[in-house]
Coordinates of C-alpha atoms in Angstrom, one line a residue:
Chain A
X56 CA -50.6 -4.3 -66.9
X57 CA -51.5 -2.7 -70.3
X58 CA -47.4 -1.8 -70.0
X59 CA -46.8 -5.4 -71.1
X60 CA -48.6 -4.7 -74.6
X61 CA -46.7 -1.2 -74.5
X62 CA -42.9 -2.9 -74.0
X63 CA -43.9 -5.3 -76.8
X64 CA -44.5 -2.7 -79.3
X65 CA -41.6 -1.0 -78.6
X66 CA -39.1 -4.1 -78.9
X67 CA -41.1 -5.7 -82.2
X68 CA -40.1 -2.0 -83.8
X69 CA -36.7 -2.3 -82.3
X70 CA -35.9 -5.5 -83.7
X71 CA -37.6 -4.8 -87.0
X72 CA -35.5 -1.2 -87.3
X73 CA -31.9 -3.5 -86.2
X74 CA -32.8 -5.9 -88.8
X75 CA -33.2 -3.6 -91.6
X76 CA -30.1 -1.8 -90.8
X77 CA -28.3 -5.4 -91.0
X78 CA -27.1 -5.1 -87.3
X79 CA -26.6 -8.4 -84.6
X80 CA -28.2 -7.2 -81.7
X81 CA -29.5 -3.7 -79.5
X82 CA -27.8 -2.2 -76.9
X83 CA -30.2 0.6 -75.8
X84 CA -33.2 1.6 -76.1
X85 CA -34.3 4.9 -75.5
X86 CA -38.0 6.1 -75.1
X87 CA -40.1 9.3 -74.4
X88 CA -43.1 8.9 -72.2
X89 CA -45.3 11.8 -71.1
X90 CA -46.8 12.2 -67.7
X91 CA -50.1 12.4 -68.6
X92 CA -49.9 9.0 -70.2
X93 CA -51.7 6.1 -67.7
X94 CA -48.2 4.4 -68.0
X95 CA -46.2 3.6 -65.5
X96 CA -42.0 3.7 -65.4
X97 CA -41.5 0.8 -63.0
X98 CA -44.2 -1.9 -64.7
X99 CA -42.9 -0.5 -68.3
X100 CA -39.4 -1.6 -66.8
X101 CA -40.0 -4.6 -65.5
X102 CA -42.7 -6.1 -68.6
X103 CA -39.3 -4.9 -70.7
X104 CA -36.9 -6.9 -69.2
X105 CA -39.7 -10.0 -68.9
X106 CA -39.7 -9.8 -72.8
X107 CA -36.2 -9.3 -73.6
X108 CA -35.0 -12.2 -72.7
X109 CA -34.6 -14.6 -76.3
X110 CA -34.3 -11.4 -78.2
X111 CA -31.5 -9.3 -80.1
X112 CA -32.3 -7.2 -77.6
X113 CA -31.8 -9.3 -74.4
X114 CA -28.5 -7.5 -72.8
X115 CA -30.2 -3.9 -74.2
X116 CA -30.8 -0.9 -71.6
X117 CA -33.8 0.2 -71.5
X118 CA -33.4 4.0 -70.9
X119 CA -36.8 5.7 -70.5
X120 CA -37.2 9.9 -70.5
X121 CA -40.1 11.0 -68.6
X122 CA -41.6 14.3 -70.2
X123 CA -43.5 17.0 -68.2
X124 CA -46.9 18.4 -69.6
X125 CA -46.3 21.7 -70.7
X126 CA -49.3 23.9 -72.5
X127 CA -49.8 27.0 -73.8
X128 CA -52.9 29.2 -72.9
X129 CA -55.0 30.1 -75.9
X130 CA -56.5 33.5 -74.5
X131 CA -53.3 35.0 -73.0
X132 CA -50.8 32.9 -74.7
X133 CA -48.5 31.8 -71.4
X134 CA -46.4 28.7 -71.3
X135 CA -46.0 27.2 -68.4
X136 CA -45.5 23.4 -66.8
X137 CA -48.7 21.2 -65.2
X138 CA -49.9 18.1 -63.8
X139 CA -52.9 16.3 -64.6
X140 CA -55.0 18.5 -61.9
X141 CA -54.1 21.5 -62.0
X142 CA -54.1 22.8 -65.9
X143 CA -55.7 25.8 -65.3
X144 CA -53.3 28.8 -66.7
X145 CA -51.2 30.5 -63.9
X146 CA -51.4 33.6 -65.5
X147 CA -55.3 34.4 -66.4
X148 CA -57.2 31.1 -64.8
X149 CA -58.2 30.2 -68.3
X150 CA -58.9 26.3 -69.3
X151 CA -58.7 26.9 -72.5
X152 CA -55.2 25.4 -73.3
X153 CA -53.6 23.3 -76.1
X154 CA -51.3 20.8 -74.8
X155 CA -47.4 21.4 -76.1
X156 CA -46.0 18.1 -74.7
X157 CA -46.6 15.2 -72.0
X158 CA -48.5 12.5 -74.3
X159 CA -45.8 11.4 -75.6
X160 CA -45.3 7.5 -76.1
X161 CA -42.5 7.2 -78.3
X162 CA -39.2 5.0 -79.5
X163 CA -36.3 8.1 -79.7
X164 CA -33.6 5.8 -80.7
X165 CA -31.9 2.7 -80.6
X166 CA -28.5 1.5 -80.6
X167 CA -27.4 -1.1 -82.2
X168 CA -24.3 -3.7 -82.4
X169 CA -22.9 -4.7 -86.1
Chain B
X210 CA -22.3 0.3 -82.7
X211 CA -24.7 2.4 -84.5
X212 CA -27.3 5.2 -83.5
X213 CA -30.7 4.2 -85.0
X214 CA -32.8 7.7 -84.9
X215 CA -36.7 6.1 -84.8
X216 CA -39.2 9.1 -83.8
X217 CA -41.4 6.5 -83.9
X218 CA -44.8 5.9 -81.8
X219 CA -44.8 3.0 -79.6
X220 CA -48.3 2.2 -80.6
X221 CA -47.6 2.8 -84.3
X222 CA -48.7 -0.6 -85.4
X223 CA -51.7 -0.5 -82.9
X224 CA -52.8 3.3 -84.7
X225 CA -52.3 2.2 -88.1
X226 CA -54.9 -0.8 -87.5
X227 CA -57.2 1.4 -85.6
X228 CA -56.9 3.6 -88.8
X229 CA -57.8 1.0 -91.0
X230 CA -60.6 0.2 -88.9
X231 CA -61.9 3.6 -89.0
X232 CA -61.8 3.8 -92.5
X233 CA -64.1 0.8 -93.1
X234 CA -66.3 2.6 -90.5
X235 CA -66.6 5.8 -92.3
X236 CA -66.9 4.3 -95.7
X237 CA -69.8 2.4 -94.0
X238 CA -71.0 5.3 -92.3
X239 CA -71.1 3.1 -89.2
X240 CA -70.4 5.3 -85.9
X241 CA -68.1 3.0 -83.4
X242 CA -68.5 3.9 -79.6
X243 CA -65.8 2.9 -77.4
X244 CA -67.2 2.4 -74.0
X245 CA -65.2 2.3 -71.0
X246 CA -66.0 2.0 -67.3
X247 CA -64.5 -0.1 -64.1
X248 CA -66.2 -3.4 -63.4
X249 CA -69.7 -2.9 -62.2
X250 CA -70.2 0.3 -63.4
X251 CA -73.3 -0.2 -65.3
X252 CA -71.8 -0.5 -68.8
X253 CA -73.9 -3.5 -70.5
X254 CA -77.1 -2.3 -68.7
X255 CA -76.4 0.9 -70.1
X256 CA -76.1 -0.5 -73.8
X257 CA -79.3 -2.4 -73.0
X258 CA -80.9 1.4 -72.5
X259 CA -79.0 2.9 -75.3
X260 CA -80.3 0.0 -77.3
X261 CA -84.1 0.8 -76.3
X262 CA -84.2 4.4 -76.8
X263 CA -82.7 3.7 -80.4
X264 CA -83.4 0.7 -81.9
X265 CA -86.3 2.2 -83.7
X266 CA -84.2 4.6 -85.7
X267 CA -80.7 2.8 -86.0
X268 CA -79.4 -0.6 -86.8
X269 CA -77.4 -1.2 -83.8
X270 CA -74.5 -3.9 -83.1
X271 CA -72.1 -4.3 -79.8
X272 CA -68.8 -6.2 -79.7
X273 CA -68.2 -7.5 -75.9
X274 CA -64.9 -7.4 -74.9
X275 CA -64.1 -9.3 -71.4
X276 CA -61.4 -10.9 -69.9
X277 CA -63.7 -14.5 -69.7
X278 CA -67.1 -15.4 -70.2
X279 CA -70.2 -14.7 -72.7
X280 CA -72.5 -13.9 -70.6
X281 CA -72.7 -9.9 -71.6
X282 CA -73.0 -11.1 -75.4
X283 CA -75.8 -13.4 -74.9
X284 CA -77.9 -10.8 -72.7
X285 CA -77.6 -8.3 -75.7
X286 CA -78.6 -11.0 -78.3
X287 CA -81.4 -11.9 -76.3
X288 CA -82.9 -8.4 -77.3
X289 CA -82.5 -9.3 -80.5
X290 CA -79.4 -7.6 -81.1
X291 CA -76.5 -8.8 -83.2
X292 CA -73.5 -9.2 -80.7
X293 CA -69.7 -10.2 -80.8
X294 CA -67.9 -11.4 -77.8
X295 CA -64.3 -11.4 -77.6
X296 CA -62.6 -12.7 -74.7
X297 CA -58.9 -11.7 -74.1
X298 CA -57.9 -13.9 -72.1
X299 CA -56.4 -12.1 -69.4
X300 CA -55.9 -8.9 -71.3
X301 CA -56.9 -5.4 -69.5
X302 CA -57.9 -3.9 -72.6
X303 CA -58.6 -4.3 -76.1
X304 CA -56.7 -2.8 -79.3
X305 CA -57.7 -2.7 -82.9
X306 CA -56.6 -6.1 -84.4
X307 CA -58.5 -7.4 -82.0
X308 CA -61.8 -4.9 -82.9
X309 CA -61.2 -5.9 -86.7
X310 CA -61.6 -9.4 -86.2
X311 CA -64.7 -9.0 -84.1
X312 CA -65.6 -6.1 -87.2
X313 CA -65.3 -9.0 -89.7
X314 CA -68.1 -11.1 -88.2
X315 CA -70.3 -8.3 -88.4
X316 CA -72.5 -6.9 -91.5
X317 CA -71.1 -3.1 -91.6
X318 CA -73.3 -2.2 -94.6
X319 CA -76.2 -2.9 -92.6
X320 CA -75.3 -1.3 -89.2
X321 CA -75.3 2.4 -87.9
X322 CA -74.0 1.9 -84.8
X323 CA -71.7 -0.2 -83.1
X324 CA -71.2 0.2 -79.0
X325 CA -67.6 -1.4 -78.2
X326 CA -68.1 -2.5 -74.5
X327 CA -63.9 -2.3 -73.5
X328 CA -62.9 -4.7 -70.2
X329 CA -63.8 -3.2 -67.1
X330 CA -60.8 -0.9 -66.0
X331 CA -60.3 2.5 -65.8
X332 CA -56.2 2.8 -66.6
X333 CA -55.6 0.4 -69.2
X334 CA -58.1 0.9 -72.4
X335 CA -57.5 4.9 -71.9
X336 CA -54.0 4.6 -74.3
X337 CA -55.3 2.1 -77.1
X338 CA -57.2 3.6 -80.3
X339 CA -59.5 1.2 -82.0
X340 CA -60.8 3.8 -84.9
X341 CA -63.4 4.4 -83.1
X342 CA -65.4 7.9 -83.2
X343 CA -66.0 8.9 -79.6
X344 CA -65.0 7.2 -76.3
X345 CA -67.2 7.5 -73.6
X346 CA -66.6 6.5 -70.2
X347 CA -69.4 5.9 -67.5
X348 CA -68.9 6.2 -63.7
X349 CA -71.7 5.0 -61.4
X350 CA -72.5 6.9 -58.3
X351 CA -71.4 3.8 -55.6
X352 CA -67.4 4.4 -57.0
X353 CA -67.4 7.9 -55.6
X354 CA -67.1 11.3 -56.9
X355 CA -63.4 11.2 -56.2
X356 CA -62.6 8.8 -58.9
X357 CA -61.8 11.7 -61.6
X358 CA -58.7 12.6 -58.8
X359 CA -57.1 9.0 -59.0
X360 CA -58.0 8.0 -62.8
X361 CA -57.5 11.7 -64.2
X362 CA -56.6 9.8 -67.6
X363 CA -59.7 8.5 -68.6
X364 CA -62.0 11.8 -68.0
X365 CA -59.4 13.5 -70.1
X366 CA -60.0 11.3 -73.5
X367 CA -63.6 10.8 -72.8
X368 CA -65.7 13.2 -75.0
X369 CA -68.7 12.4 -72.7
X370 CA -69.3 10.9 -69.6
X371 CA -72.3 9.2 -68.2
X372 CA -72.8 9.1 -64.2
X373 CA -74.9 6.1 -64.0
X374 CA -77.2 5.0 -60.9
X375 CA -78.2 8.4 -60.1
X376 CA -81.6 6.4 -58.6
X377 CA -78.8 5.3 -55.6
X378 CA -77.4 9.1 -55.0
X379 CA -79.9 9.1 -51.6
X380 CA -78.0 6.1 -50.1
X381 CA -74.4 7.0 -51.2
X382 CA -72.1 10.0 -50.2
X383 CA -71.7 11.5 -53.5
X384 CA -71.5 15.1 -54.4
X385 CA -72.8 15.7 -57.7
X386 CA -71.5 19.6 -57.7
X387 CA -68.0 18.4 -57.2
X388 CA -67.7 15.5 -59.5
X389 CA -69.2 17.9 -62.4
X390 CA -66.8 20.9 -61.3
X391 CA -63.8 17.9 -61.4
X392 CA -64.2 16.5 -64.4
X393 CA -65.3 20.5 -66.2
X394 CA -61.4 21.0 -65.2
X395 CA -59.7 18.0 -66.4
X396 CA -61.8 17.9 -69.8
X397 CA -63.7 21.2 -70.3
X398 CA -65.7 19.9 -73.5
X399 CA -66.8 16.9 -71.8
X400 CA -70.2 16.5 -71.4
X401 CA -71.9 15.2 -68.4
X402 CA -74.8 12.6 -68.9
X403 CA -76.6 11.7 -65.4
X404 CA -79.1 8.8 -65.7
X405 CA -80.4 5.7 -64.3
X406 CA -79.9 3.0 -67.2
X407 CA -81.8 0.3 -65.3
X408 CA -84.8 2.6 -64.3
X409 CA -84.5 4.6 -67.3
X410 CA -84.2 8.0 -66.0
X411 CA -82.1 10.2 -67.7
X412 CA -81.4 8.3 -70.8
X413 CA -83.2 10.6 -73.6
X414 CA -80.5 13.3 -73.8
X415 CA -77.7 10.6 -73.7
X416 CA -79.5 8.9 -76.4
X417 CA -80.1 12.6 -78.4
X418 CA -76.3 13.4 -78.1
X419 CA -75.2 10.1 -79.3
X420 CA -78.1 10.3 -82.5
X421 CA -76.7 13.6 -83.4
X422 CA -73.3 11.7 -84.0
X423 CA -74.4 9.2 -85.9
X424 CA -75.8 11.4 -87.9
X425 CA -72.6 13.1 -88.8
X426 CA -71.4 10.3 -89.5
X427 CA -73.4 9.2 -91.7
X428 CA -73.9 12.7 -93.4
X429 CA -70.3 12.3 -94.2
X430 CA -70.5 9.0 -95.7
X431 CA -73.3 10.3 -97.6
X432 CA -71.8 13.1 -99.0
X433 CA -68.7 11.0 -100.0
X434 CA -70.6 9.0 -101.8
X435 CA -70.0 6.0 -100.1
X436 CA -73.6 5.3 -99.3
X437 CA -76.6 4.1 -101.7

């Protein structure tokens, strides 16, 4: 249940970046996390709404945006979409990649409530 | 109602300590280890054996993490080692405030290598930098070569990986061929370190691979000046 530490993070900076702005409370929260991250949705959902409670952002939605690993191949330079098993370029067979997205663990936005 | 745009890393506060932390290392010219494995695995038996094949040519300290207990602490210090236990009460993992508290009970000026033993578990330590300079994960041969398929995380970050108990690979069904072909896929730079810690076996090149990175590290501190 790492995803417990993981929600925490993400509401202390959610609070701290309402407070700055002056506002009352949050009523979203949007975030971006990559499928090769070891986090899951449903235990990130539900340590969110255990923490919320007491908080400006206690009635907030959590909205979370899954993102696909996507890489490009560095000998023969094709894009293309992956899981964690099967990386290997379509294209040439090639392992050499560099990874364009699906790490991600990230606050997009908040929204807040003067 | 207003749009906030953060951009922001969840772990931002988590990164920024683990970057302090690295930055006392390298100033020290200390190389930090993280090492990761499930419960049982072999992980303080294979500090003990990392210990004896270096403690000749390196000042060595480990900080313990586990969820209870101090008993993996005290067996290192009974080799005469300096050791740090932390206990996080519960806690799957450990993240870098936690490492710069443990840091602050240690003498980095008089240390060249520090071995972080994480808590057993192969999911939850795999998303938490700590500033250190490699992580290293070890699998022991009774887990079974499948484990790369179900923890494909951990195999990716790890710049090396020891199989451990390879004096047990007569009694256990594990193919060696596939669990080296498995985790060449998932993390093609890895390297692969098969060795027995408690019989010894197998130790020398581990031990060679992890001298030749304390010695970058310290060349670097050297060379910055940081070092007398």
């Amino acid at each position: 249940m790492h995803e417990m530490g993981i929600a925490q993070g993400i509401l202390d900076a959610s609070v701290e970046a309402a407070l700055e702005q002056g506002a009352t409370g949050i009523s979203a929260i949007h975030v971006s996390i990559g499928d090769l991250t070891a986090v899951a949705e449903f235990a990130l959902q539900f340590a969110f709404e255990a923490l919320q409670a007491g908080t400006m952002a206690e009635d907030a939605a959590f909205v979370v945006t899954t993102v696909p690993a996507r890489s490009r191949c560095r000998e023969c330079g094709h894009e293309y979409g992956h899981d964690s098993f099967q990386m290997s370029c379509p294209e040439c067979g090639s392992l050499c990649l560099d990874l364009l997205q699906g790490r991600e663990l990230q606050i997009d936005s908040i929204e807040t409530v003067e | 109602m207003a749009t906030i745009n953060m951009g922001k890393p969840i772990l931002d506060k988590n990164d920024r300590l683990a970057a302090e932390n690295r930055a006392a290392f390298d100033a020290a010219g200390v190389f930090v280890l993280d090492l990761m494995a499930s419960p049982g695995a072999g992980k303080t038996s294979t500090i003990l054996a990392t210990i004896a094949a270096l403690r000749e040519r390196y000042r060595i300290a480990v900080i313990e993490g586990d969820v209870a207990s101090k008993v993996d602490a005290e067996k290192i210090k009974a080799h005469g080692i300096p050791a740090v236990q932390i206990n996080t009460g519960g806690a799957c993992h450990l993240e870098a405030d936690v490492i710069a508290r443990a840091v602050g009970q240690l003498d980095l000026d008089g240390l060249d290598l520090i071995i972080v033993e994480n808590v057993g578990n192969l999911i939850c330590p795999t998303e938490f930098y700590l500033g250190e300079h490699a992580k290293v994960m070890i699998l022991s041969v009774p887990e079974g070569h499948d484990k790369p398929y179900k923890y494909p995380q951990i195999f990716q970050i790890s710049e090396a990986v020891i199989l451990n108990k390879i004096d047990t690979l007569p009694v256990f069904d594990f193919n060696e061929d596939e669990f080296r072909s498995v985790v060449s896929s998932l993390n093609p730079t890895a390297e692969v370190f098969a060795l027995s810690a408690t019989a010894g076996t197998g130790v020398a090149p581990w031990a060679a691979w992890l001298a030749g990175r304390i010695e970058d590290v310290r060349a670097a501190a050297l060379s910055s000046g940081g070092l007398k």
